[in-house]
Structures are given as structure tokens and as C-alpha cells.
CSV table of C-alpha atoms and ligand atoms in Angstrom, one decimal:
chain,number,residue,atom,x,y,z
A,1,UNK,CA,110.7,87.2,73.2
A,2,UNK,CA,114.5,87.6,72.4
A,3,UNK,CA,116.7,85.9,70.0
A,4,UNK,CA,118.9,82.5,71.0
A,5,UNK,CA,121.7,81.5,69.3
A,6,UNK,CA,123.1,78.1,68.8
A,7,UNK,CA,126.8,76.8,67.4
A,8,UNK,CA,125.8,74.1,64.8
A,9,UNK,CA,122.5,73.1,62.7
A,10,UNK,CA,122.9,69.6,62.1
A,11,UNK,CA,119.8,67.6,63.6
A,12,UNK,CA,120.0,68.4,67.2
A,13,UNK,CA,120.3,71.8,66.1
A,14,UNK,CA,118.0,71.6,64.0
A,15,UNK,CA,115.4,70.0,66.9
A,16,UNK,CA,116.2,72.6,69.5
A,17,UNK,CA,115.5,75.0,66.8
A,18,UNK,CA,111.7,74.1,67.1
A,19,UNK,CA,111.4,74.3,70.4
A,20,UNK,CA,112.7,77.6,70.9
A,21,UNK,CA,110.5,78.6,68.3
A,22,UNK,CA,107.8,76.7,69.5
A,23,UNK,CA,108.2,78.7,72.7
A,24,UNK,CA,108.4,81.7,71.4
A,25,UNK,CA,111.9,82.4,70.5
A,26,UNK,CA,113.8,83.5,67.3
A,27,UNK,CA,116.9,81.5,66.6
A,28,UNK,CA,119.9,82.7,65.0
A,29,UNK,CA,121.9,79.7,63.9
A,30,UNK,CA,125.9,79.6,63.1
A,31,UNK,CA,126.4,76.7,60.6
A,32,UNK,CA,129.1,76.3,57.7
A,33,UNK,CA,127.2,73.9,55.7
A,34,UNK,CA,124.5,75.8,53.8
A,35,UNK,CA,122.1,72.7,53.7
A,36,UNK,CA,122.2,72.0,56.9
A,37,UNK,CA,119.1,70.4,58.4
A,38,UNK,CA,118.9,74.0,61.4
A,39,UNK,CA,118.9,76.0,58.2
A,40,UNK,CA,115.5,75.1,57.5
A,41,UNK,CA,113.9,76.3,60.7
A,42,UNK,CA,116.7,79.2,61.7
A,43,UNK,CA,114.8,82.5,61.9
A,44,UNK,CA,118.3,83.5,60.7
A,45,UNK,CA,121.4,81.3,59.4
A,46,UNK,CA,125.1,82.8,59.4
A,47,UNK,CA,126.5,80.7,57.0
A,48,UNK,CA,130.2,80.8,58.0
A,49,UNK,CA,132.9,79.0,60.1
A,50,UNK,CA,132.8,78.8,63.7
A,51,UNK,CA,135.7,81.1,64.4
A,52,UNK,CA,134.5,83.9,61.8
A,53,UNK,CA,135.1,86.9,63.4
A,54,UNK,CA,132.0,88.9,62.0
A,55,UNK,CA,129.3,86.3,62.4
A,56,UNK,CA,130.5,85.6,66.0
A,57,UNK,CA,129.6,89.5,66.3
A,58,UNK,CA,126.3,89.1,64.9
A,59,UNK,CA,125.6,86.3,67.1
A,60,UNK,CA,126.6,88.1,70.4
A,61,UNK,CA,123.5,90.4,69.7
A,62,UNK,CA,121.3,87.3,70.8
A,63,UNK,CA,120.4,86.8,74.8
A,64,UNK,CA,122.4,83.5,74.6
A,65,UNK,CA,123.9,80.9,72.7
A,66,UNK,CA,124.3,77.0,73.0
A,67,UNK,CA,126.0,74.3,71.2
A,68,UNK,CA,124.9,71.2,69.2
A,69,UNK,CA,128.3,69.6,69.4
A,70,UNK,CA,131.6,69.6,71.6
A,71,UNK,CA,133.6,70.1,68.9
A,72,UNK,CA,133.0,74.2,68.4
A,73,UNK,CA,136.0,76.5,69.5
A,74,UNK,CA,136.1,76.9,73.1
A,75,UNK,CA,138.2,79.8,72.8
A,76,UNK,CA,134.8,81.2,70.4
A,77,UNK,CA,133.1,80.5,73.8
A,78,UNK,CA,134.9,82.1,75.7
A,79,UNK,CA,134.7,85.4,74.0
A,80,UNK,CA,131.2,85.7,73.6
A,81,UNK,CA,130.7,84.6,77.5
A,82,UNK,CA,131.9,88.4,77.5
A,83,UNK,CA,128.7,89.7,75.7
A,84,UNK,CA,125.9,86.9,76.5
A,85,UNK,CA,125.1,84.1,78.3
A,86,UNK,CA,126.6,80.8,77.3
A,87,UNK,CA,125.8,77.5,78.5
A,88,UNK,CA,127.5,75.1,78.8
A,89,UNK,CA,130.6,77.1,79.7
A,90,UNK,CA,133.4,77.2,77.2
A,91,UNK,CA,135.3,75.4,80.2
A,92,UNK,CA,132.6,72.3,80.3
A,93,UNK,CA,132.9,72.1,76.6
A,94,UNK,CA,136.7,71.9,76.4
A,95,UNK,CA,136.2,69.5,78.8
A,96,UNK,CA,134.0,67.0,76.9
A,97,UNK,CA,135.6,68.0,73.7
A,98,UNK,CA,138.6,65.7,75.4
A,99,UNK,CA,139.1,61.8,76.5
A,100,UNK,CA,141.6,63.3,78.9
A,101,UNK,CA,140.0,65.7,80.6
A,102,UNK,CA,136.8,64.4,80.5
A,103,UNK,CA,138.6,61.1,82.4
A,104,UNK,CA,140.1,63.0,85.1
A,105,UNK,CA,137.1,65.2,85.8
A,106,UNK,CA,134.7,62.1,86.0
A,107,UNK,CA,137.4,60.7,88.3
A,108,UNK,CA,137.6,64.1,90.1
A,109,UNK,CA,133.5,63.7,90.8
A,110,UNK,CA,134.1,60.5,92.5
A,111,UNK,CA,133.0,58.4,89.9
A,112,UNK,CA,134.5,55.6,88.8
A,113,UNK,CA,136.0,55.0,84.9
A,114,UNK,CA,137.0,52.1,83.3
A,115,UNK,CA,141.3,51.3,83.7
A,116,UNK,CA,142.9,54.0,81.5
A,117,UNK,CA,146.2,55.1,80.2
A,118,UNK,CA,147.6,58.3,78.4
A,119,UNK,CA,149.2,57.8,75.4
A,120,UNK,CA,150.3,61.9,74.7
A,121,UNK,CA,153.5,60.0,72.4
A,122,UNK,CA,155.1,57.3,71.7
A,123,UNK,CA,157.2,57.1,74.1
A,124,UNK,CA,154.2,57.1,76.6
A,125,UNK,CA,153.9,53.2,75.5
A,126,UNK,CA,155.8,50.1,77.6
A,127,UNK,CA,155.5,47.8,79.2
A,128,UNK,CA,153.2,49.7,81.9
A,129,UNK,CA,150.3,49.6,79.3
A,130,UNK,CA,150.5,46.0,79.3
A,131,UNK,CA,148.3,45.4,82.2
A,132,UNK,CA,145.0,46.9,80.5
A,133,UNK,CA,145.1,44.4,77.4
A,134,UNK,CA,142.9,43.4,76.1
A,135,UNK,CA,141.9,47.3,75.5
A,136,UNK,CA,141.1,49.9,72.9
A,137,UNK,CA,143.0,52.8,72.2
A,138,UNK,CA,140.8,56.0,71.4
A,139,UNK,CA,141.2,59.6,70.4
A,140,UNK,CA,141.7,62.2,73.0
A,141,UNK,CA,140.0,64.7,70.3
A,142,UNK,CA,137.2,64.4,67.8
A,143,UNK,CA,136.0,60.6,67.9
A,144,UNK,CA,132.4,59.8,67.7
A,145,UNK,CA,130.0,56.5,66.4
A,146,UNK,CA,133.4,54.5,67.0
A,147,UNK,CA,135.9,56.5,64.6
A,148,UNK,CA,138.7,57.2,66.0
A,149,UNK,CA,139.4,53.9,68.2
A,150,UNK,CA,141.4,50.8,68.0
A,151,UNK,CA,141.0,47.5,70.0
A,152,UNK,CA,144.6,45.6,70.8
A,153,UNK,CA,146.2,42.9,72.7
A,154,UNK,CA,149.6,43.3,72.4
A,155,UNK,CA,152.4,46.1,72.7
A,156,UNK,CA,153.3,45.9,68.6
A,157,UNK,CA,149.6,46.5,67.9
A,158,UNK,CA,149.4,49.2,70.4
A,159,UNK,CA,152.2,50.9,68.5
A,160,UNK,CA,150.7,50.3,65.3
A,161,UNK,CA,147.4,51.6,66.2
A,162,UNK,CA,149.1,55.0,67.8
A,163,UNK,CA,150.5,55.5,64.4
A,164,UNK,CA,147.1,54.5,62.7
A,165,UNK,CA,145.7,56.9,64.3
A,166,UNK,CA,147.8,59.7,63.4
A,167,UNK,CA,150.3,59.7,66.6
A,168,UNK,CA,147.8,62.1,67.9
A,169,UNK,CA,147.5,62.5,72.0
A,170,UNK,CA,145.1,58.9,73.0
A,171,UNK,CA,143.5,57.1,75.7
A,172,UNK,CA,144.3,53.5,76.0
A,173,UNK,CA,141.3,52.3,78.3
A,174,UNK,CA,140.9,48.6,79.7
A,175,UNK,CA,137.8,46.5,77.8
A,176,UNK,CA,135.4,45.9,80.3
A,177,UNK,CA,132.8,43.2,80.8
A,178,UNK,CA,129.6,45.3,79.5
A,179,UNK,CA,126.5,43.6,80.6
A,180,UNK,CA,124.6,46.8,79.3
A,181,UNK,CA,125.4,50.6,78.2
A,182,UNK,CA,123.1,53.3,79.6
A,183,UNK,CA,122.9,57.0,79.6
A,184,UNK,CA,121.6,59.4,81.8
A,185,UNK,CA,120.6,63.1,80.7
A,186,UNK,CA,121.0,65.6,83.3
A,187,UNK,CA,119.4,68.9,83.3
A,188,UNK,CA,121.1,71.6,85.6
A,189,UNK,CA,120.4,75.1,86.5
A,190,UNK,CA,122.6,75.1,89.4
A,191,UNK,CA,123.0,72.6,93.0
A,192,UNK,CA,119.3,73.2,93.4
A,193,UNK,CA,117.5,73.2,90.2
A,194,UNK,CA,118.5,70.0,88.6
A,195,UNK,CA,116.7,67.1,86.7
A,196,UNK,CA,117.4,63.7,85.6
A,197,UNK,CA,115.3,61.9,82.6
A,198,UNK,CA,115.3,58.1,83.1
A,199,UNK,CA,118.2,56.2,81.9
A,200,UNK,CA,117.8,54.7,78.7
A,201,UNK,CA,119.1,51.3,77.5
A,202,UNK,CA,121.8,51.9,74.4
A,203,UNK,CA,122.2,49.2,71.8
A,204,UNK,CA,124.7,49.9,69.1
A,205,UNK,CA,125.1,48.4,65.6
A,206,UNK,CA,128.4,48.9,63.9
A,207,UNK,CA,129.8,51.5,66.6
A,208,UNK,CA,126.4,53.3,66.0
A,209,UNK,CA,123.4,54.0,68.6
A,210,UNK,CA,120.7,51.7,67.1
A,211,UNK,CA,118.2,51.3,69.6
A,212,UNK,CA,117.1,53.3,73.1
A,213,UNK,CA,114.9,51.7,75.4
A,214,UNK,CA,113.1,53.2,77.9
A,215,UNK,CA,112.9,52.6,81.1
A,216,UNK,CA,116.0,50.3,80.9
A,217,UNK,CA,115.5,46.9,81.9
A,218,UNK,CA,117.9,46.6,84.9
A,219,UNK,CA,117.0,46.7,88.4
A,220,UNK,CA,115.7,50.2,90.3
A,221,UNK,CA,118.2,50.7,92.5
A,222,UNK,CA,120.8,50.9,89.6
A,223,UNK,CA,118.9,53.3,87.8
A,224,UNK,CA,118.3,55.9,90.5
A,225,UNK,CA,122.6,55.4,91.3
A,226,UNK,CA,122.8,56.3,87.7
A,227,UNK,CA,120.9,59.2,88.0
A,228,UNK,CA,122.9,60.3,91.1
A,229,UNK,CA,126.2,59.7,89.3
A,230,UNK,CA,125.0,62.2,86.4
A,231,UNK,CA,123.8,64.6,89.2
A,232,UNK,CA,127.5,64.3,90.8
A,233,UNK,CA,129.2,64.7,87.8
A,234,UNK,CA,127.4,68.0,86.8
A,235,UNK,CA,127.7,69.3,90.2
A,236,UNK,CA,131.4,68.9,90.2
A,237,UNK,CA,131.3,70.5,86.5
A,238,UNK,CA,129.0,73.2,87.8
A,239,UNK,CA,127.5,72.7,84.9
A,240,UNK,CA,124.6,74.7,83.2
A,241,UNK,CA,122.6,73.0,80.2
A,242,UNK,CA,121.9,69.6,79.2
A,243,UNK,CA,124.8,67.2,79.7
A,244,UNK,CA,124.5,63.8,78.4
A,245,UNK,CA,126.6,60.8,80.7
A,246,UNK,CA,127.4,57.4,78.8
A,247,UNK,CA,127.9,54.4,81.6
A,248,UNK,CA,128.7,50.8,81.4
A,249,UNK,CA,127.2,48.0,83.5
A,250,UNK,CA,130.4,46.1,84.3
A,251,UNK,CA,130.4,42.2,85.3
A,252,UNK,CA,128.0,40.0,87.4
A,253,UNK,CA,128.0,42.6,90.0
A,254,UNK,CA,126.7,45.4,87.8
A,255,UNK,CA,129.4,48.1,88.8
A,256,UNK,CA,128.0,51.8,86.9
A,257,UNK,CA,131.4,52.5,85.3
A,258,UNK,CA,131.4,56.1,83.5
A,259,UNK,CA,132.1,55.8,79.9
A,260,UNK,CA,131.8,60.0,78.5
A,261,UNK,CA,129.8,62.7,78.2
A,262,UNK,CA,128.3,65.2,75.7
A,263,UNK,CA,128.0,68.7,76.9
A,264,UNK,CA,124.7,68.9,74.5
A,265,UNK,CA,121.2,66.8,74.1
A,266,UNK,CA,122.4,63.3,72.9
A,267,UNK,CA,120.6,60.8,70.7
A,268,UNK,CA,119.8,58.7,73.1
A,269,UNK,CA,117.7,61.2,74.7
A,270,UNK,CA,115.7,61.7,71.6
A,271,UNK,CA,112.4,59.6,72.7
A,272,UNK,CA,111.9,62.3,75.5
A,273,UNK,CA,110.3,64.4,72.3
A,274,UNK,CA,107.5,61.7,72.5
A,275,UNK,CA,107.5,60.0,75.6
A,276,UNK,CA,108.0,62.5,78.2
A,277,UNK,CA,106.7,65.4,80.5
A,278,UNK,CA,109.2,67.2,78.2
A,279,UNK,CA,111.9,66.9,76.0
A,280,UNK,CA,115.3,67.7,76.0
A,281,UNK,CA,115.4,70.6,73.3
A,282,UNK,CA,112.7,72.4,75.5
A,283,UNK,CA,115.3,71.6,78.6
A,284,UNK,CA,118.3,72.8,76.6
A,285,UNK,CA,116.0,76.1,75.9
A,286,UNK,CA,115.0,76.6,79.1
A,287,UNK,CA,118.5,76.1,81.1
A,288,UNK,CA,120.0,78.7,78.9
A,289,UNK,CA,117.6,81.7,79.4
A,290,UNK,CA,118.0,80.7,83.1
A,291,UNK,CA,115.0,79.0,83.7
A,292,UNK,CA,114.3,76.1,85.8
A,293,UNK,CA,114.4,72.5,84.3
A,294,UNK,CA,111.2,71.2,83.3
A,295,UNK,CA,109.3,67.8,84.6
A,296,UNK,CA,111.2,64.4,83.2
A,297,UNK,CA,108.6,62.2,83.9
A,298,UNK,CA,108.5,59.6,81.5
A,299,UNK,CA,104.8,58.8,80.5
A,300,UNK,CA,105.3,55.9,78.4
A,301,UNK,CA,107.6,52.8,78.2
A,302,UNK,CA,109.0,53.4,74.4
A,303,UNK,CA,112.0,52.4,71.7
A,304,UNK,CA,113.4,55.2,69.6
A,305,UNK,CA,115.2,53.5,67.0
A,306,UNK,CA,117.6,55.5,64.6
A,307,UNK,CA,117.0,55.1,60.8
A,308,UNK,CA,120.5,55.1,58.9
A,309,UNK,CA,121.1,56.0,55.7
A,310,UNK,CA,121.9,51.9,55.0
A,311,UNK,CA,118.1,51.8,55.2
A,312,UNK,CA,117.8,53.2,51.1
A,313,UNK,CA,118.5,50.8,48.7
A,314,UNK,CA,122.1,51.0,46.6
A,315,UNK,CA,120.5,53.3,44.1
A,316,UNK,CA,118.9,56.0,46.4
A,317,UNK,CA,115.9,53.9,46.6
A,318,UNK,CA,113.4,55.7,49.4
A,319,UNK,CA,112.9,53.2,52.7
A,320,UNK,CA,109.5,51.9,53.3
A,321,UNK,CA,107.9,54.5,55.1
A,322,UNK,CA,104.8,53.1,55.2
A,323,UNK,CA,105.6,50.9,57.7
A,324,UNK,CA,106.5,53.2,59.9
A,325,UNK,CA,103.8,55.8,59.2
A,326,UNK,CA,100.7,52.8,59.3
A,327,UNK,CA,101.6,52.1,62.6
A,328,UNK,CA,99.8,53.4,65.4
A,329,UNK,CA,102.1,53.7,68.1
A,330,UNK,CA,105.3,54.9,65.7
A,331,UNK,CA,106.3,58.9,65.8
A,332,UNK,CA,108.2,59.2,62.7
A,333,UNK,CA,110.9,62.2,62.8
A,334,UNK,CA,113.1,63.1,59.4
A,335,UNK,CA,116.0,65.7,59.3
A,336,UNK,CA,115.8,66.9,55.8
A,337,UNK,CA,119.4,65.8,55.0
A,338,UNK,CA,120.0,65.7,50.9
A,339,UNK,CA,121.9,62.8,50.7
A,340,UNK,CA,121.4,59.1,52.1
A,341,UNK,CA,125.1,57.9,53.4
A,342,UNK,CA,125.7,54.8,54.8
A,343,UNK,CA,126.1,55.1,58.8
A,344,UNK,CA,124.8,58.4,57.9
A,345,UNK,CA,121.8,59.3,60.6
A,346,UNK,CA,118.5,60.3,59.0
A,347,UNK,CA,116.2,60.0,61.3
A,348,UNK,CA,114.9,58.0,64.1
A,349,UNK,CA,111.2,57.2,65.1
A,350,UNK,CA,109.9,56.4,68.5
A,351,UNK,CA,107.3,53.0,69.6
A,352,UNK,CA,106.1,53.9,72.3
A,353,UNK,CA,103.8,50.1,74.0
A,354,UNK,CA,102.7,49.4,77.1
A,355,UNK,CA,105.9,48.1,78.4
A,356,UNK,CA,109.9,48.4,77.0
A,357,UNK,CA,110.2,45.1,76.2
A,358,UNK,CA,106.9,45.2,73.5
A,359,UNK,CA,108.6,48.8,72.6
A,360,UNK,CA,112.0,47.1,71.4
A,361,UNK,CA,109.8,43.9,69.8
A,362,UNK,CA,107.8,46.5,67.6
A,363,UNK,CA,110.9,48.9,66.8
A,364,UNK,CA,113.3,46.1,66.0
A,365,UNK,CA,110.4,44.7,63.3
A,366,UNK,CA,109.5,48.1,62.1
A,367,UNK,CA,113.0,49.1,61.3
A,368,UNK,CA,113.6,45.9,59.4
A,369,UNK,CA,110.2,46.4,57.5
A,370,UNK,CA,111.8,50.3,56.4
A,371,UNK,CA,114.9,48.2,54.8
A,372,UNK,CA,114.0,49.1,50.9
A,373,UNK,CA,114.3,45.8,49.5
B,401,ATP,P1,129.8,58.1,70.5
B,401,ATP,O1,129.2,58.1,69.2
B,401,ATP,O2,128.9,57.5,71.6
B,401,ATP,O3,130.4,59.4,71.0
B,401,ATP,P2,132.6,57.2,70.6
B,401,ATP,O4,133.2,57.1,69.2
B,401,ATP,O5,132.9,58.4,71.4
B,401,ATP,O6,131.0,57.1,70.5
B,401,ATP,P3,132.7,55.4,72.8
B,401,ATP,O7,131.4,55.7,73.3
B,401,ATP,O8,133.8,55.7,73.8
B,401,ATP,O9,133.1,56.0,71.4
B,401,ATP,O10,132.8,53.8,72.5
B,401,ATP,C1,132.0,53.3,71.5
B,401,ATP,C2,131.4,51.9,72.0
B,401,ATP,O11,132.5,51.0,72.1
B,401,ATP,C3,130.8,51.9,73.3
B,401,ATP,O12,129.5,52.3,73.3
B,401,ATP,C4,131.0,50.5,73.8
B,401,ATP,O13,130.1,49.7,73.2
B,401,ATP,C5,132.4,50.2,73.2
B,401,ATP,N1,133.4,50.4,74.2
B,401,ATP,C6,134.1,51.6,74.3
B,401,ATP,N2,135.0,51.6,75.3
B,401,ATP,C7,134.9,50.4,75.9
B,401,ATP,C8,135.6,49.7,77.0
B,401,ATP,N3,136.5,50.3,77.7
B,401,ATP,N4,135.2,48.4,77.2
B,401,ATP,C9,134.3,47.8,76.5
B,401,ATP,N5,133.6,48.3,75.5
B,401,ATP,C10,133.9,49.6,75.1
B,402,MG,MG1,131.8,60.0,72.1
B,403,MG,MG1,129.9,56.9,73.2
């Protein structure tokens, strides 16, 4: 078995990690933090930047490399695409790594996004924003968990905000009437050899994923358009890997409106370690050695629910995991992070219960049972 290589060793790193290993693999894993969670499990760990010159070297001696996160040097990619294979493509990841792109490349596929605007400067905003108030004004570059994004109704607040958030290129994007968010993970070899996982159902706490139910409680034939819109946008991306697709369900006539993407396995996705045929870290392994994606099925209604690090107490008291770990139908999953932050994620477990709606019930009372009180 050869070596695989992966840019970043936070928790999804750290999770596809094991299942390379698990299937045979070695892992080599770039990561600048030396305590990150990958760091455990790497068979090796280059302890450096992303853009160091000599461990980008090192890594090129693996078979091929992935990411954990969009926010790695496409440029990095693009050199090593020279001496390995990389997936996604350096061009995917730019791609994703931007509100702008990523916009006119889900627009490109067909697919539909909610109003939007570019704000490159300042003098990008008149009057002709005004129709899309009430809306937010994000990032182009590095937002995530809600950082990074502004809500406003009026001109003067859209200027402020701009400067807020450091007169940086922004999308300024209508507020839609969400009924529900979903995602979709897509699994893609090429035209052919492509897989969808169900959607799951997203609810957020704070500008943070909270809960993921699965399957989503919304009618079929919305689901398998979903799906379809995830296979159309990869297509168009000619995409190779896992790519993660974020949607709305928009007004009383449940429009799918395409909110972004994540070139990488996605939280959301992270029941499919418990509940499915397989899981997306053994997808993500499997796309980039060229193999075909794996079965999806889903073989149990469940509720992965992430655990914050809110749930301590104020003095680093430890959560109560025994109410996690007593129940039967809970699969418990810790990343080995050091320090408890608030909105920090720590770990997530998994219900899975005879239907999605007993999965949320049990999930929403275990996690408020793991609040240290
Ligand atoms: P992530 O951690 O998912 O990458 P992010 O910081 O990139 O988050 P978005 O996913 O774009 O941000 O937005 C965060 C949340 O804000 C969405 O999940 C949704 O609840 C809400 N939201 C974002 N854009 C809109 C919109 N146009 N209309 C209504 N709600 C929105
Ligand atoms: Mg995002
Ligand atoms: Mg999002």
C-alpha cells in the first residue's frame, strides 16, 4: 500500500486519517499546529506551513494528496498536481475557497442562488444594492460558522458593514425565506462513477451546525432534486473527491436555492461514519487513489449532534459523558483537542432510532444532559 498525503490535521483530517489507515494506507499529514488532532494518527506529521517549500517536497513523494479545508494555497496545489495526483483540483479549491466564484460557477451549472451582488469596493455600493435589502453582506474569502458576515437593511449600514469587515472584496446576497437548510455530499470519480449520500437536515445554533438529521424530513421528490443539483454541480466542476453542497428550501413553494460548497467532507456528513453503507472519509480515500465511490445507502434514520466546547463548565469542567456513553443507540466521537473554546467543535456523536424524528428527540435531550452543570 502507498502513502496518501492530506493538507490540514484538524478533525476531518484527523478522521480521514483513520480510514486510510484502516484501509491500508500510510498517511503523511502537512499541519502547522503541532497538536493538531491528524497528528495523533499521521503515520508521519510535517509540522510546517502550507507553502513550505521542503515539506511540500516531502509530501510529493506520496501517490496523492487531499485537503481538509478550502483554505490551503491553490497555487501549493497546483505545483504538486505536477508530481502526484491531487483531488480536488487546485482549480475546484480556488473555487470554493471564494463567494464569487463559487456564485457564478453554481450559476454556470444551472442552478439557481439566492439574489446576489459584488461588493469588490466601495464604490461597488448604490443605490443598485438597494433592491436585495433586507440582506447580508459576506466575505468573498475565509468565512466559516457565520464569521465574516453582516445582515443590513439600509445603504448606511451596508457601508458600515463593508468597512467592518475590512473593505475586503464581498457578496451582498438577498435574505431568503428558509423553510429548511440541507446538504448534499457528492462523491465523484468522473460523469460515470458518481454517488450521492442522502441529504441531511442542518439546524444551526449561533451561526454553528448543531444538529444533522437524517433522512430530512421534507418530501422525496425534493430530496432526489437535491441530489441531482449536487450531481450537476460537480459535473460542471468536473470535479474529483468529495464536494459538500449547502442549499436552502426557499418559501411555500420549497424552491432548492444553492447556498455553497466545500471542496472536502463536511460536518454535516459526519453521521455517514455510523449510519451508512460507508462514510465519507472512506469516499474521500477511495476518489483519490482513483477508485470508484463506494455504496451511500443509509441504513438507519439517525441525529449527529455536534458537542461544542460551551458544553464544559466556566472552569474547564469535563461534560457529562455519561450520558452519552450509557445510551444505547449514541456513538460517541472525540477529537483530542487540548483546549475547550467556546463555539469551539469537540466532537459530535450520532443517535441513530428507528425514525429521524425519535433521532432528533433523543439527540436534542442527550446533548442538553452533556451540559456540565
Ligand atoms: P459555514 O460554517 O457553513 O461555512 P458560513 O460562515 O460560510 O458557514 P453561510 O453558510 O453562507 O456562512 O451562512 C450561515 C448561515 O446563515 C446559513 O446556514 C443560513 O442559516 C444563514 N444565511 C446565510 N445566507 C442567507 C441568506 N441569503 N438568506 C437567509 N439566511 C442566510
Ligand atoms: Mg461556508
Ligand atoms: Mg454554510
Amino acid at each position: 500500500p502507498k502513502a496518501l498525503a492530506i493538507l490540514g490535521g484538524g478533525q476531518l483530517g484527523s478522521m480521514f486519517t483513520l480510514a486510510a489507515k484502516t484501509m491500508g494506507y500510510s498517511v503523511v499529514v502537512l499541519e502547522p499546529d503541532g497538536r493538531a488532532p491528524a497528528a495523533r494518527f499521521a503515520d508521519k506529521h510535517l509540522c510546517a506551513p502550507f507553502d513550505d517549500k521542503n515539506a511540500l517536497a516531502e509530501l510529493a513523494q506520496c501517490a496523492a494528496v487531499t485537503t481538509e479545508f478550502e483554505n490551503v494555497n491553490a497555487d501549493a496545489m497546483r505545483d504538486l498536481a505536477a508530481a502526484m495526483q491531487v483531488s480536488p483540483s487546485s482549480d475546484c479549491v480556488a473555487i470554493a475557497q471564494n463567494r464569487i466564484l463559487e456564485k457564478s460557477w453554481i450559476r454556470k451549472a444551472g442552478l439557481e442562488t439566492a439574489p446576489y451582488r459584488v461588493i469588490q469596493a466601495a464604490s461597488d455600493i448604490s443605490s443598485e444594492c438597494e433592491p436585495l435589502f433586507p440582506a447580508v453582506l459576506k466575505t468573498a474569502m475565509l468565512g466559516y460558522d457565520g464569521k465574516g458576515q453582516i445582515r443590513v437593511k439600509t445603504l448606511a449600514q451596508l457601508q458600515a458593514a463593508f468597512a467592518t469587515l475590512g473593505n475586503v472584496p464581498c457578496v451582498l446576497e438577498q435574505l431568503v425565506d428558509l423553510r429548511a437548510e440541507i446538504s448534499v455530499i457528492a462523491c465523484r470519480l468522473d460523469d460515470e462513477r458518481i454517488a450521492t449520500f442522502d441529504p441531511a437536515e442542518n439546524h444551526h445554533e449561533n451561526g454553528i451546525l448543531a444538529y444533522s438529521v437524517v433522512p430530512a424530513r421534507l418530501p422525496e421528490n425534493l430530496l432526489s432534486a437535491a441530489k441531482q443539483m449536487a450531481v450537476r454541480l460537480a459535473n460542471a466542476l468536473n470535479y474529483v473527491g468529495v464536494l459538500a453542497v449547502e442549499m436552502f428550501v426557499v418559501g411555500d413553494e420549497q424552491r432548492l436555492v444553492v447556498n455553497e460548497m466545500a471542496p472536502r467532507p463536511h460536518n454535516s456528513g459526519h453521521h455517514t461514519m455510523d449510519a451508512c453503507a460507508s462514510s465519507q472519509f472512506q469516499q474521500q480515500v477511495r476518489l483519490m487513489c482513483g477508485l470508484p465511490p463506494a455504496d451511500t445507502r443509509l441504513l438507519s434514520a439517525c441525529c449527529m449532534a455536534n458537542i461544542l466546547g460551551d458544553v464544559w463548565g466556566e472552569q474547564g469542567e469535563e461534560p457529562n459523558w455519561a450520558a452519552v456513553l450509557n445510551h444505547p443507540q449514541a456513538h460517541l466521537h472525540l477529537y483530542g483537542k487540548a483546549e475547550p473554546r467556546k463555539g469551539r467543535k469537540m466532537g459530535h456523536f450520532t443517535v441513530l432510532a428507528d425514525s429521524a424524528d425519535e433521532a432528533y428527540r433523543i439527540a436534542q435531550s442527550l446533548h442538553q444532559q452533556l451540559k456540565f452543570q
